[in-house]
Short mmCIF file of C-alpha atoms and ligand atoms in Angstrom, two decimals:
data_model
loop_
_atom_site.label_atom_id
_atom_site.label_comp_id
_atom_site.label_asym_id
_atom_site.label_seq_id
_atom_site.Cartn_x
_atom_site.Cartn_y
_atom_site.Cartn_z
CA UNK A 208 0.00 0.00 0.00
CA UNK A 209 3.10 2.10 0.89
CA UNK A 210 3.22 3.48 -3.05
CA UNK A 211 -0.49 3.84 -2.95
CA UNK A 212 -0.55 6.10 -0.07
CA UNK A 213 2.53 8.02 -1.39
CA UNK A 214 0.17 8.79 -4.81
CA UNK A 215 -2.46 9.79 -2.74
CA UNK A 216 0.15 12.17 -0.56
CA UNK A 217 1.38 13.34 -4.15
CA UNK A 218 -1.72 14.26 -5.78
CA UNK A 219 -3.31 16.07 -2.26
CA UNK A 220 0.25 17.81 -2.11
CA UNK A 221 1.37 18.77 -6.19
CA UNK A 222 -1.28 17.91 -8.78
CA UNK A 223 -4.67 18.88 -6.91
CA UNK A 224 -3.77 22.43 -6.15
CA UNK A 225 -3.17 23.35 -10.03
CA UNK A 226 -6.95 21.46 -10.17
CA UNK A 227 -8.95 22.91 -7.59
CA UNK A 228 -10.65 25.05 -9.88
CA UNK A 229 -12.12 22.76 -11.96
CA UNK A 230 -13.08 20.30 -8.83
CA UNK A 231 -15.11 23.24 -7.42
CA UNK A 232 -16.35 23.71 -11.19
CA UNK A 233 -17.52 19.93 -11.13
CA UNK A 234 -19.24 20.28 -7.50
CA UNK A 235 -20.69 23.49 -8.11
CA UNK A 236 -22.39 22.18 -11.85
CA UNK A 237 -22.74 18.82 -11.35
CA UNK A 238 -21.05 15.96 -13.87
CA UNK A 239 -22.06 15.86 -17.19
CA UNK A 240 -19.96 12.69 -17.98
CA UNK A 241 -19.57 12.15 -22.43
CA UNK A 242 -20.38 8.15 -22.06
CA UNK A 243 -20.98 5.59 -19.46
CA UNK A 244 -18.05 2.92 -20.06
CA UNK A 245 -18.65 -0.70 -18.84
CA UNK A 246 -15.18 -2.11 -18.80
CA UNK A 247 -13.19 -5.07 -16.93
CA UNK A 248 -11.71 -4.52 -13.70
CA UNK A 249 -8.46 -6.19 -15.18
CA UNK A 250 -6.09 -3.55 -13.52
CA UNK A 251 -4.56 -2.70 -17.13
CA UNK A 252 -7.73 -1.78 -18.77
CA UNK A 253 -8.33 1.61 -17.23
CA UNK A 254 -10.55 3.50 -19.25
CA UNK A 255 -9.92 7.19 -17.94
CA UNK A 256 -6.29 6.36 -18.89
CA UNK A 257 -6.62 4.69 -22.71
CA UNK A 258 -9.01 8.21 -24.13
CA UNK A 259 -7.18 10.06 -21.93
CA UNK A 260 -9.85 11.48 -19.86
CA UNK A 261 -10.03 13.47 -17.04
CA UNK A 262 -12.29 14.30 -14.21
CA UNK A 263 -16.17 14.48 -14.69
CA UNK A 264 -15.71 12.91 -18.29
CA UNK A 265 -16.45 9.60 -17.63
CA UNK A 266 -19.43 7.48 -15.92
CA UNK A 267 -17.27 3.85 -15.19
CA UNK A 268 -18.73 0.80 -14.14
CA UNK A 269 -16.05 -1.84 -14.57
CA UNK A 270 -16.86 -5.80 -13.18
CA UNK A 271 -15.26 -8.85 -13.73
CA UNK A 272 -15.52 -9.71 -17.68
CA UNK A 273 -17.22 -6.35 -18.50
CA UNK A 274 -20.59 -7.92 -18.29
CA UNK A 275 -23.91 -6.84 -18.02
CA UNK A 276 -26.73 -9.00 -16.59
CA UNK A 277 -29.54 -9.18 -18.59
CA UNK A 278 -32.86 -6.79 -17.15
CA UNK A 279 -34.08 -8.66 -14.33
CA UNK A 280 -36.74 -7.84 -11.51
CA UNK A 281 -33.83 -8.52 -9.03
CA UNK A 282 -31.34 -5.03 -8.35
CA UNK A 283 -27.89 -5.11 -9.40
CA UNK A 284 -24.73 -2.35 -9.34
CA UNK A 285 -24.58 -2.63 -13.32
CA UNK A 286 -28.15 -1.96 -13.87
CA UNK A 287 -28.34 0.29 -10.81
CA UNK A 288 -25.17 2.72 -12.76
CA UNK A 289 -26.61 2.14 -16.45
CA UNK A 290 -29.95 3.17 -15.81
CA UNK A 291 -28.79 6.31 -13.64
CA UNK A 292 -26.39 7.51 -16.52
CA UNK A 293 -29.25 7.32 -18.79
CA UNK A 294 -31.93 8.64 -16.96
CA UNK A 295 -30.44 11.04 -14.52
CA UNK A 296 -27.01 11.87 -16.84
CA UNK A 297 -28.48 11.39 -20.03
CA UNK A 298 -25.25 10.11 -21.26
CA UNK A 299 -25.83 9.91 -25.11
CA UNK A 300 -23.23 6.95 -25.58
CA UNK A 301 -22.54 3.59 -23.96
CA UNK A 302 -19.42 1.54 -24.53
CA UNK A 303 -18.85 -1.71 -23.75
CA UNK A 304 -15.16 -2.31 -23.27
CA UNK A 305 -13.50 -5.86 -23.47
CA UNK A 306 -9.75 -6.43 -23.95
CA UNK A 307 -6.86 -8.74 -24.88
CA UNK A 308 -5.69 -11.51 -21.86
CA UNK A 309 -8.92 -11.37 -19.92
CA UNK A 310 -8.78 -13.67 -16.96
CA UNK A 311 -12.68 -13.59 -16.53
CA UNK A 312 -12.69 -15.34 -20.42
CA UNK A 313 -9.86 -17.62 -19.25
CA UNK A 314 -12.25 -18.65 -16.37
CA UNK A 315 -14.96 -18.77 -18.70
CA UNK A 316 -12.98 -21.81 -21.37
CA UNK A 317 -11.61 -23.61 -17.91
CA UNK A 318 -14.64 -23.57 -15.79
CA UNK A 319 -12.68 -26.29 -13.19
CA UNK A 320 -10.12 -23.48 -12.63
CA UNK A 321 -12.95 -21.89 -11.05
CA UNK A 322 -14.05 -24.47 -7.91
CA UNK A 323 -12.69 -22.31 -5.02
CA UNK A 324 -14.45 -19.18 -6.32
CA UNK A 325 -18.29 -19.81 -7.23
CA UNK A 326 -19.20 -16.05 -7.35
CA UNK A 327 -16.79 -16.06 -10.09
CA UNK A 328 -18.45 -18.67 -11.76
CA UNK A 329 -22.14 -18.01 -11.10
CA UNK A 330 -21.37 -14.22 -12.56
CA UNK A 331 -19.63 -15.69 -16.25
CA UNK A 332 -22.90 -17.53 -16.74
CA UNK A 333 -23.97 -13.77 -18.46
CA UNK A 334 -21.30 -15.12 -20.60
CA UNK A 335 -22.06 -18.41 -21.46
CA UNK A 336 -23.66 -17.60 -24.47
CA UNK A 337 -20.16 -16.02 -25.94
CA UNK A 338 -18.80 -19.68 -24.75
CA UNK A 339 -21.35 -21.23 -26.58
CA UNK A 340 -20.84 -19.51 -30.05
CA UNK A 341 -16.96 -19.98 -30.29
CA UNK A 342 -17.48 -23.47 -29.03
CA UNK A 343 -19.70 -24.01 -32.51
CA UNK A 344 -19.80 -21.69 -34.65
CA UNK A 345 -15.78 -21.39 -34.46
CA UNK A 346 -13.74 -23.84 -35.70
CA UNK A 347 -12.80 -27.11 -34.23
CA UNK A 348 -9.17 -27.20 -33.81
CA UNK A 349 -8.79 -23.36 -32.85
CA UNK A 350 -5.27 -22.53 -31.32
CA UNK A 351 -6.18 -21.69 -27.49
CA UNK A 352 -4.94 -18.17 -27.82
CA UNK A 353 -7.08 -17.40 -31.30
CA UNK A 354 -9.80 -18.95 -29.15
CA UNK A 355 -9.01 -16.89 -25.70
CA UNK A 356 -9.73 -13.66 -28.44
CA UNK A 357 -12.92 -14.67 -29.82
CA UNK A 358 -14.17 -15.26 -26.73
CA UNK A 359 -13.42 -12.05 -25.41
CA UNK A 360 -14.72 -10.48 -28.86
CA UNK A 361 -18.32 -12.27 -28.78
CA UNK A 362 -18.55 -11.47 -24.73
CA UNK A 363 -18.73 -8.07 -26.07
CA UNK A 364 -21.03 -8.74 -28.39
CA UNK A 365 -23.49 -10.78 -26.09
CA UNK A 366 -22.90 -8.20 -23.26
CA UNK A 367 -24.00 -4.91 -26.37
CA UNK A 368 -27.54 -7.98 -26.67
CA UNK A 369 -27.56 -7.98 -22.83
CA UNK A 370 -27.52 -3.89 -22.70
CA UNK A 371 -30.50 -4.00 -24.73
CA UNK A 372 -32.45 -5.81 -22.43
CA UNK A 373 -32.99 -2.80 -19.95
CA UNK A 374 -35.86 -0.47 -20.18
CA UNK A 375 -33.79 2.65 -19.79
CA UNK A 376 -31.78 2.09 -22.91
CA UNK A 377 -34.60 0.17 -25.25
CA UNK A 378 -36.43 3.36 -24.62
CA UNK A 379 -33.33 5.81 -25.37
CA UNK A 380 -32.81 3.58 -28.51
CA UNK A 381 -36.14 3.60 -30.02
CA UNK A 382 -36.00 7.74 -28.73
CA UNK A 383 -32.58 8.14 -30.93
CA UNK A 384 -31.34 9.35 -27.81
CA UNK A 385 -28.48 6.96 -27.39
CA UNK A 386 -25.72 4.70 -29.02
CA UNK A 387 -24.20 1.77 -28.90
CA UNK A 388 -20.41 0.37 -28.99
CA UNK A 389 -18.66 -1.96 -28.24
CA UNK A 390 -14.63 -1.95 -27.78
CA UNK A 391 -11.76 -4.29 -27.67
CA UNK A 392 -8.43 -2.67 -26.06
CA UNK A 393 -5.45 -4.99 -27.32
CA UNK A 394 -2.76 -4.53 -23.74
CA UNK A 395 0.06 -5.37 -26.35
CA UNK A 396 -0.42 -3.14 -28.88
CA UNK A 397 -2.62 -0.04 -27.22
CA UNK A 398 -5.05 -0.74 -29.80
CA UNK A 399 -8.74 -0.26 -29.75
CA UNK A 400 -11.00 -1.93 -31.90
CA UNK A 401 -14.61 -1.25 -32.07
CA UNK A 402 -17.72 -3.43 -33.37
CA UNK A 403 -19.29 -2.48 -36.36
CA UNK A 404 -23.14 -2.99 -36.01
CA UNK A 405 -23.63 -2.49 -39.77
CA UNK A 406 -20.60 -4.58 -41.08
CA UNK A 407 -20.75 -6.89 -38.19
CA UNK A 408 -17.45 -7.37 -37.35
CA UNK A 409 -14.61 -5.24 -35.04
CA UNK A 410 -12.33 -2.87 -36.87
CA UNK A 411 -9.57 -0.51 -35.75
CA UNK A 412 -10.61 2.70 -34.54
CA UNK A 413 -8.70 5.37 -36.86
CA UNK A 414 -9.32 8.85 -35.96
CA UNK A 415 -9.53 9.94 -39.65
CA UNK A 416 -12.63 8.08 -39.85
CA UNK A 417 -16.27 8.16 -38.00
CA UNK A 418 -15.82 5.90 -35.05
CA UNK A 419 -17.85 2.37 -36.14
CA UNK A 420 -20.63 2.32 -33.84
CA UNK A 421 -22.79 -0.62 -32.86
CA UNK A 422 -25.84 0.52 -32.57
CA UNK A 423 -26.76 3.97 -33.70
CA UNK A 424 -29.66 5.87 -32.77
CA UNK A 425 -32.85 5.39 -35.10
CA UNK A 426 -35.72 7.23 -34.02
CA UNK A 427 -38.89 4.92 -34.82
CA UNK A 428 -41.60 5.99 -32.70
CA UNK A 429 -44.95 5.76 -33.83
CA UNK A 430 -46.55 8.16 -35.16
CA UNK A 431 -50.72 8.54 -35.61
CA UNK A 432 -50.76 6.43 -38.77
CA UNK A 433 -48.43 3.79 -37.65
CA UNK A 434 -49.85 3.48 -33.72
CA UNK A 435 -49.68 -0.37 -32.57
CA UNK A 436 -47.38 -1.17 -35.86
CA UNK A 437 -44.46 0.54 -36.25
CA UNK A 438 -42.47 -2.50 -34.98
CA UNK A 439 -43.59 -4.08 -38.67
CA UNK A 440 -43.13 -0.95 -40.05
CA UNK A 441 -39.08 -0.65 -39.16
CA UNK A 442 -38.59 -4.11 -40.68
ZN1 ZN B 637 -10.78 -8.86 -18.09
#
């Protein structure tokens, strides 16, 4: 804890003067975070640090395996922080960050790893459908690292399915008040990849072009003539 404490000693003593402004600034107006990002806990996946972001920018909720339980009656700290950054922050984006050497997806291919901790393995059954898809719809004879990556890649994909599920952002959806991604941070390269909705696949984000989104906003609320069937009229 000793270099802990010492940061904490450093940042009361050198950095927080030169900030004190704009911490008063943040009390006195309230956060207006840019995005909610749902990322691992892994220690190296820190999402203020990979977009560079400062205080008040970003709403976090990080877990184990960046999941999100699907909407259920039953309360939970991920729905509990998604539907207050939509409702009460009106955050206009939610990301969905997953990343390279996750131990969660390690747990998740060698479930008898996981014996001595069965929170760990009751909370990766949000991400046994990711298991299931690379299992078949990937090939057989996969090398385990190749496999270790898809994994991680679907769980975002199933966890973006999982999002879906909760009132708060099916309503900010269907309101085009709200978007979708879903990231990938490679550790070893400092890479981020994002998943593109329309394309369906991940892709490098590359600054000289529109970030690939997920899910974009499409406003399709009824209007008079369509009342009770708009949901047939979208397809
Ligand atoms: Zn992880």
């Amino acid at each position: 804890m000793d270099g802990i404490i010492q940061g904490l000693s450093n940042f009361r003593g050198t950095v927080f003067p030169g900030q004190q402004q704009m911490y008063r600034q943040l009390v006195r107006d309230g956060q207006q975070p840019q995005a909610l990002i749902i990322a691992c806990a892994d220690s190296r996946v820190s999402p203020e640090h990979i977009t560079q972001s400062g205080p008040g920018d970003l709403f976090v909720c990080r877990n184990a395996g960046n999941i999100v339980p699907p909407f259920s009656q039953q309360n939970g700290g991920v729905s509990s922080a998604i539907e207050y950054a939509v409702v009460a922050l009106g955050v206009r984006d939610i990301v969905i960050c997953g990343h390279s050497d996750c131990g969660a997806m390690k747990g998740l291919m060698n479930p008898e790893a996981l014996g001595s901790m069965p929170n760990v393995a009751a909370w990766l059954r949000h991400s046994h459908a990711a298991n299931r898809i690379v299992c078949e719809a990937y090939p057989e004879g996969m090398d385990p690292k190749e496999r270790h990556r898809a994994l991680a890649l679907e769980n975002v994909v199933v966890q973006l399915n999982n999002l879906r599920t909760h009132p708060s952002v099916a309503a900010a959806l269907a309101g085009g008040k709200l978007r979708l991604h879903g990231w990938f941070f490679e550790i070893e390269s400092g890479q981020v990849l994002a998943y593109c909705g329309e394309r369906g696949c991940f892709v490098p984000i590359d600054e000289a072009t529109s970030v690939p989104v997920a899910q974009a906003p499409a406003a399709r609320l009824a209007t008079p003539e369509f009342a009770g069937s708009h949901v047939l009229a979208a397809e």
